[in-house]
């Protein structure tokens, strides 16, 4: 097949156009960022964090935190730190080896303060 | 002796009746997809629900920012443009399951759920059918109902009007365990 120079240029532009459109589509449809890549707004003990939350819980909504604390209870979806912070693990996290009484560090996203159960809720938690 | 037994039975009955069941990881989903357009749906795995076994009273709340979408932009628009979740972080339901009897739960029966749903500060009365089943002292509640965005003052711009369904289907699946 012998393409004229003009055809080659048009073909090239067409291909570049399609690739660009595809890239834009992939970017627009991208899934939410994973917690590993998010910057931490607070890092410290769960007790210290709870003190801050009690002062003003609203500012912590959607913030990513790294907490170290004692596991006071565990259920099938997550664990509770210091009796007041419930941390729901991300679906792919294997937390079966964690036991009550253990100290752990985790990274998670603050959902908000639940006034029905009087605890702070975190999700997307991963073990650090 | 009889009096003691009677008193004991009374106290025991009271304790059994005063049970509270709860979950902090209830699943609430909503679907507002229009065929041929991209799916508009999200799942919230962090719903809190509390059920008082004696009365059938139920209270549930979820945080809007905990709804997970497949597409990041959709999640952002949902929170920032439609739901204003910084200003109205929670959706709350307070209601009652009619004829709820902890001792005789019928998994084939469709119980009546009534109550008030508050989203974006706006209250709406809801009536829905709810299915209840029990496994190992865990009470499973399943229900679904529809609401319209305009019921809660959610404004959908005309540009995307066709891509979002008129009626939004909400379904819930809560596994409640006894609160000790």
Short mmCIF file of C-alpha atoms in Angstrom, two decimals:
data_model
loop_
_atom_site.label_atom_id
_atom_site.label_comp_id
_atom_site.label_asym_id
_atom_site.label_seq_id
_atom_site.Cartn_x
_atom_site.Cartn_y
_atom_site.Cartn_z
CA UNK A 1 0.00 0.00 0.00
CA UNK A 2 1.48 3.32 -0.98
CA UNK A 3 0.20 6.20 1.10
CA UNK A 4 0.68 9.73 0.00
CA UNK A 5 2.40 12.01 2.45
CA UNK A 6 -0.91 13.74 3.04
CA UNK A 7 -2.68 10.52 3.93
CA UNK A 8 0.06 9.61 6.36
CA UNK A 9 -0.27 12.93 8.16
CA UNK A 10 -4.04 12.63 8.36
CA UNK A 11 -3.74 9.07 9.65
CA UNK A 12 -1.24 10.17 12.26
CA UNK A 13 -3.47 13.02 13.46
CA UNK A 14 -6.44 10.66 13.57
CA UNK A 15 -4.58 8.09 15.65
CA UNK A 16 -3.26 10.77 18.02
CA UNK A 17 -6.79 12.16 18.31
CA UNK A 18 -8.21 8.77 19.22
CA UNK A 19 -5.46 8.10 21.74
CA UNK A 20 -5.99 11.51 23.35
CA UNK A 21 -9.74 11.00 23.52
CA UNK A 22 -9.18 7.60 25.09
CA UNK A 23 -6.78 9.05 27.66
CA UNK A 24 -9.24 11.79 28.56
CA UNK A 25 -11.98 9.18 28.94
CA UNK A 26 -9.83 7.03 31.21
CA UNK A 27 -8.98 10.06 33.34
CA UNK A 28 -12.60 11.16 33.62
CA UNK A 29 -13.73 7.69 34.59
CA UNK A 30 -10.88 7.03 37.02
CA UNK A 31 -11.80 5.38 40.33
CA UNK A 32 -11.39 7.25 43.62
CA UNK A 33 -7.80 7.63 44.85
CA UNK A 34 -6.57 4.90 47.15
CA UNK A 35 -5.90 5.79 50.77
CA UNK A 36 -2.22 4.85 50.44
CA UNK A 37 -1.67 7.90 48.27
CA UNK A 38 -3.56 10.40 50.42
CA UNK A 39 -1.72 12.80 52.72
CA UNK A 40 -2.25 12.44 56.44
CA UNK A 41 -3.83 15.33 58.35
CA UNK A 42 -3.18 13.88 61.77
CA UNK A 43 -0.72 11.30 63.00
CA UNK A 44 -0.59 10.18 66.59
CA UNK A 45 -2.33 8.24 69.31
CA UNK A 46 -6.01 7.43 69.11
CA UNK A 47 -6.54 8.97 72.56
CA UNK A 48 -4.98 12.27 71.49
CA UNK A 49 -7.05 12.27 68.34
CA UNK A 50 -10.25 11.63 70.27
CA UNK A 51 -9.51 14.67 72.44
CA UNK A 52 -9.25 16.80 69.32
CA UNK A 53 -12.43 15.33 67.86
CA UNK A 54 -14.35 16.10 71.03
CA UNK A 55 -13.39 19.76 70.70
CA UNK A 56 -14.72 19.99 67.15
CA UNK A 57 -15.73 16.92 65.20
CA UNK A 58 -16.93 18.68 62.06
CA UNK A 59 -13.48 19.77 60.83
CA UNK A 60 -12.30 16.17 60.62
CA UNK A 61 -14.85 14.95 58.09
CA UNK A 62 -13.10 13.31 55.10
CA UNK A 63 -9.66 13.89 56.60
CA UNK A 64 -7.11 11.10 56.46
CA UNK A 65 -5.48 10.15 59.74
CA UNK A 66 -2.87 7.75 61.00
CA UNK A 67 -3.68 6.44 64.46
CA UNK A 68 -1.86 4.26 66.96
CA UNK A 69 -3.95 2.72 69.65
CA UNK A 70 -5.16 -0.32 71.53
CA UNK A 71 -7.75 -2.59 69.99
CA UNK A 72 -10.65 -2.67 72.46
CA UNK A 73 -12.94 -4.78 70.30
CA UNK A 74 -13.09 -6.49 66.93
CA UNK A 75 -15.91 -7.51 64.61
CA UNK A 76 -16.21 -8.93 61.13
CA UNK A 77 -15.68 -5.62 59.35
CA UNK A 78 -13.27 -3.72 61.56
CA UNK A 79 -11.91 -2.89 64.98
CA UNK A 80 -12.49 -0.35 67.71
CA UNK A 81 -9.59 1.68 69.06
CA UNK A 82 -9.69 3.06 72.62
CA UNK A 83 -13.40 2.18 72.89
CA UNK A 84 -14.31 5.25 70.88
CA UNK A 85 -13.01 4.97 67.34
CA UNK A 86 -14.46 2.37 65.02
CA UNK A 87 -12.18 1.61 62.08
CA UNK A 88 -13.73 -0.24 59.17
CA UNK A 89 -11.09 -1.94 57.08
CA UNK A 90 -11.05 -1.74 53.31
CA UNK A 91 -12.42 -4.89 51.69
CA UNK A 92 -9.06 -6.24 50.58
CA UNK A 93 -7.37 -5.88 53.98
CA UNK A 94 -6.77 -9.08 55.91
CA UNK A 95 -7.07 -8.21 59.57
CA UNK A 96 -7.76 -11.72 60.86
CA UNK A 97 -4.51 -11.85 62.80
CA UNK A 98 -5.36 -8.80 64.92
CA UNK A 99 -6.43 -9.50 68.46
CA UNK A 100 -8.09 -7.50 71.21
CA UNK A 101 -5.63 -5.77 73.50
CA UNK A 102 -3.09 -5.38 70.72
CA UNK A 103 -1.57 -1.99 69.84
CA UNK A 104 -1.66 -1.18 66.16
CA UNK A 105 -1.12 1.68 63.76
CA UNK A 106 -3.57 2.19 60.95
CA UNK A 107 -4.35 4.77 58.30
CA UNK A 108 -7.93 5.61 57.51
CA UNK A 109 -10.44 8.24 56.39
CA UNK A 110 -12.66 9.95 58.95
CA UNK A 111 -16.32 9.58 58.07
CA UNK A 112 -17.71 11.47 61.04
CA UNK A 113 -18.84 11.29 64.63
CA UNK A 114 -21.77 8.94 65.09
CA UNK A 115 -23.99 10.31 67.85
CA UNK A 116 -26.21 7.20 67.91
CA UNK A 117 -23.43 4.91 69.07
CA UNK A 118 -21.25 7.73 70.40
CA UNK A 119 -18.14 6.81 68.47
CA UNK A 120 -16.00 8.18 65.71
CA UNK A 121 -16.22 6.27 62.44
CA UNK A 122 -13.32 5.67 60.07
CA UNK A 123 -13.32 3.71 56.84
CA UNK A 124 -10.89 2.64 54.08
CA UNK A 125 -8.60 1.60 56.92
CA UNK A 126 -5.34 -0.14 56.17
CA UNK A 127 -2.81 -1.53 58.61
CA UNK A 128 0.46 0.40 58.70
CA UNK B 1 -40.76 -19.42 96.83
CA UNK B 2 -43.47 -18.94 94.23
CA UNK B 3 -43.18 -15.19 94.64
CA UNK B 4 -39.43 -15.37 94.05
CA UNK B 5 -39.92 -17.44 90.91
CA UNK B 6 -42.56 -15.03 89.69
CA UNK B 7 -40.29 -12.05 90.37
CA UNK B 8 -37.43 -13.79 88.65
CA UNK B 9 -39.60 -14.56 85.62
CA UNK B 10 -40.73 -10.92 85.50
CA UNK B 11 -37.18 -9.61 85.61
CA UNK B 12 -36.08 -12.13 83.02
CA UNK B 13 -38.98 -11.22 80.71
CA UNK B 14 -38.12 -7.56 81.10
CA UNK B 15 -34.48 -8.16 80.22
CA UNK B 16 -35.40 -10.20 77.15
CA UNK B 17 -37.87 -7.60 75.96
CA UNK B 18 -35.53 -4.70 76.52
CA UNK B 19 -32.99 -5.94 73.98
CA UNK B 20 -31.39 -3.58 71.55
CA UNK B 21 -29.93 -4.76 68.25
CA UNK B 22 -27.48 -2.69 66.26
CA UNK B 23 -24.97 -2.51 63.46
CA UNK B 24 -22.34 0.02 62.46
CA UNK B 25 -21.65 -1.52 59.07
CA UNK B 26 -25.09 -1.68 57.50
CA UNK B 27 -25.16 -1.61 53.69
CA UNK B 28 -27.27 1.08 52.05
CA UNK B 29 -27.24 1.32 48.28
CA UNK B 30 -28.89 3.64 45.85
CA UNK B 31 -29.39 3.36 42.11
CA UNK B 32 -30.41 6.21 39.86
CA UNK B 33 -29.22 4.86 36.53
CA UNK B 34 -30.84 5.48 33.18
CA UNK B 35 -30.46 2.71 30.59
CA UNK B 36 -27.78 3.30 27.94
CA UNK B 37 -26.04 5.91 30.10
CA UNK B 38 -23.26 5.29 32.61
CA UNK B 39 -24.48 3.66 35.85
CA UNK B 40 -25.32 6.08 38.65
CA UNK B 41 -25.09 4.04 41.79
CA UNK B 42 -23.25 3.98 45.08
CA UNK B 43 -22.88 1.88 48.18
CA UNK B 44 -22.52 2.91 51.79
CA UNK B 45 -21.04 0.17 53.98
CA UNK B 46 -20.99 2.18 57.17
CA UNK B 47 -24.65 2.67 58.06
CA UNK B 48 -25.47 2.69 61.76
CA UNK B 49 -28.82 1.20 62.73
CA UNK B 50 -30.38 0.54 66.11
CA UNK B 51 -33.51 -1.55 66.68
CA UNK B 52 -35.39 -1.76 69.95
CA UNK B 53 -36.79 -5.29 70.06
CA UNK B 54 -39.61 -4.40 72.43
CA UNK B 55 -41.19 -1.66 70.36
CA UNK B 56 -39.89 -2.25 66.85
CA UNK B 57 -38.54 1.30 66.87
CA UNK B 58 -35.64 1.75 64.54
CA UNK B 59 -33.14 4.56 64.08
CA UNK B 60 -30.56 4.60 61.31
CA UNK B 61 -28.05 7.10 60.09
CA UNK B 62 -25.32 7.23 57.51
CA UNK B 63 -22.73 9.74 56.43
CA UNK B 64 -23.16 10.95 52.86
CA UNK B 65 -19.40 11.06 52.27
CA UNK B 66 -19.20 7.33 52.92
CA UNK B 67 -21.08 6.48 49.73
CA UNK B 68 -18.60 4.80 47.41
CA UNK B 69 -18.84 5.24 43.67
CA UNK B 70 -16.83 3.57 40.91
CA UNK B 71 -15.96 6.89 39.34
CA UNK B 72 -14.14 9.52 41.42
CA UNK B 73 -15.69 12.47 39.59
CA UNK B 74 -19.18 11.12 40.17
CA UNK B 75 -18.43 10.81 43.89
CA UNK B 76 -17.14 14.39 44.00
CA UNK B 77 -20.16 15.80 42.16
CA UNK B 78 -22.52 13.82 44.35
CA UNK B 79 -20.98 15.24 47.53
CA UNK B 80 -20.21 18.78 46.43
CA UNK B 81 -22.95 19.64 43.94
CA UNK B 82 -25.96 17.48 44.70
CA UNK B 83 -25.84 16.52 48.35
CA UNK B 84 -23.79 19.40 49.79
CA UNK B 85 -22.36 16.92 52.27
CA UNK B 86 -20.11 19.49 53.97
CA UNK B 87 -23.24 21.28 55.07
CA UNK B 88 -25.47 18.22 55.52
CA UNK B 89 -23.16 15.37 56.43
CA UNK B 90 -25.80 12.83 57.45
CA UNK B 91 -28.97 11.16 56.27
CA UNK B 92 -31.14 10.02 59.19
CA UNK B 93 -34.10 7.68 59.42
CA UNK B 94 -36.32 7.36 62.47
CA UNK B 95 -39.23 4.97 62.33
CA UNK B 96 -40.88 1.78 63.36
CA UNK B 97 -41.40 -1.75 62.14
CA UNK B 98 -45.06 -2.59 62.60
CA UNK B 99 -45.94 -5.84 64.40
CA UNK B 100 -42.32 -6.61 65.20
CA UNK B 101 -42.14 -9.53 67.59
CA UNK B 102 -38.67 -10.74 68.47
CA UNK B 103 -40.00 -14.08 69.60
CA UNK B 104 -41.79 -14.89 66.34
CA UNK B 105 -40.09 -13.42 63.31
CA UNK B 106 -41.57 -14.62 60.03
CA UNK B 107 -38.96 -14.55 57.21
CA UNK B 108 -41.70 -14.85 54.59
CA UNK B 109 -43.71 -11.93 55.84
CA UNK B 110 -43.36 -8.42 54.46
CA UNK B 111 -43.44 -6.20 57.50
CA UNK B 112 -44.48 -2.56 57.24
CA UNK B 113 -41.77 0.01 57.87
CA UNK B 114 -42.82 3.59 58.44
CA UNK B 115 -40.87 6.62 59.49
CA UNK B 116 -39.22 9.88 58.58
CA UNK B 117 -36.17 10.18 56.36
CA UNK B 118 -34.16 13.37 56.70
CA UNK B 119 -31.75 14.32 53.91
CA UNK B 120 -30.20 17.76 53.50
CA UNK B 121 -32.25 18.93 56.45
CA UNK B 122 -35.52 18.07 54.68
CA UNK B 123 -37.87 15.50 56.18
CA UNK B 124 -40.01 13.10 54.22
CA UNK B 125 -42.37 10.39 55.45
CA UNK B 126 -41.50 6.97 54.14
CA UNK B 127 -43.53 3.80 53.92
CA UNK B 128 -41.83 0.63 52.80
CA UNK B 129 -41.93 -3.13 53.03
CA UNK B 130 -39.20 -4.77 55.04
CA UNK B 131 -38.11 -8.40 55.22
CA UNK B 132 -36.77 -9.76 58.47
CA UNK B 133 -34.94 -12.98 59.14
CA UNK B 134 -32.89 -14.31 62.04
CA UNK B 135 -29.72 -16.41 61.97
CA UNK B 136 -27.80 -17.15 65.19
CA UNK B 137 -29.38 -14.22 67.02
CA UNK B 138 -28.43 -11.87 64.19
CA UNK B 139 -31.42 -10.01 62.80
CA UNK B 140 -31.22 -9.35 59.06
CA UNK B 141 -33.27 -6.43 57.74
CA UNK B 142 -33.79 -5.96 54.02
CA UNK B 143 -35.87 -3.30 52.40
CA UNK B 144 -36.08 -1.11 49.36
CA UNK B 145 -38.03 1.99 48.45
CA UNK B 146 -37.88 4.94 46.05
CA UNK B 147 -37.51 8.65 46.52
CA UNK B 148 -37.36 11.54 44.13
CA UNK B 149 -34.46 14.04 44.22
CA UNK B 150 -36.88 16.95 44.36
CA UNK B 151 -38.36 15.56 47.61
CA UNK B 152 -35.15 16.65 49.30
CA UNK B 153 -34.47 19.77 47.30
CA UNK B 154 -31.76 18.12 45.23
CA UNK B 155 -31.42 20.12 42.06
CA UNK B 156 -30.25 18.29 38.99
CA UNK B 157 -28.90 20.53 36.23
CA UNK B 158 -30.70 20.18 32.92
CA UNK B 159 -27.48 19.09 31.19
CA UNK B 160 -27.43 15.81 33.10
CA UNK B 161 -31.16 15.57 33.69
CA UNK B 162 -31.50 12.66 31.25
CA UNK B 163 -28.69 10.66 32.80
CA UNK B 164 -30.21 10.49 36.27
CA UNK B 165 -33.40 8.53 36.90
CA UNK B 166 -36.55 10.32 38.08
CA UNK B 167 -36.90 7.88 40.94
CA UNK B 168 -33.93 6.83 42.99
CA UNK B 169 -34.03 3.28 44.33
CA UNK B 170 -32.67 2.90 47.82
CA UNK B 171 -32.07 -0.54 49.23
CA UNK B 172 -30.81 -1.52 52.63
CA UNK B 173 -29.35 -4.70 54.05
CA UNK B 174 -28.55 -4.49 57.75
CA UNK B 175 -27.32 -7.37 59.90
CA UNK B 176 -28.03 -6.41 63.51
CA UNK B 177 -26.46 -8.06 66.51
CA UNK B 178 -27.48 -7.76 70.12
CA UNK B 179 -26.07 -4.85 72.06
CA UNK B 180 -24.56 -6.10 75.27
#
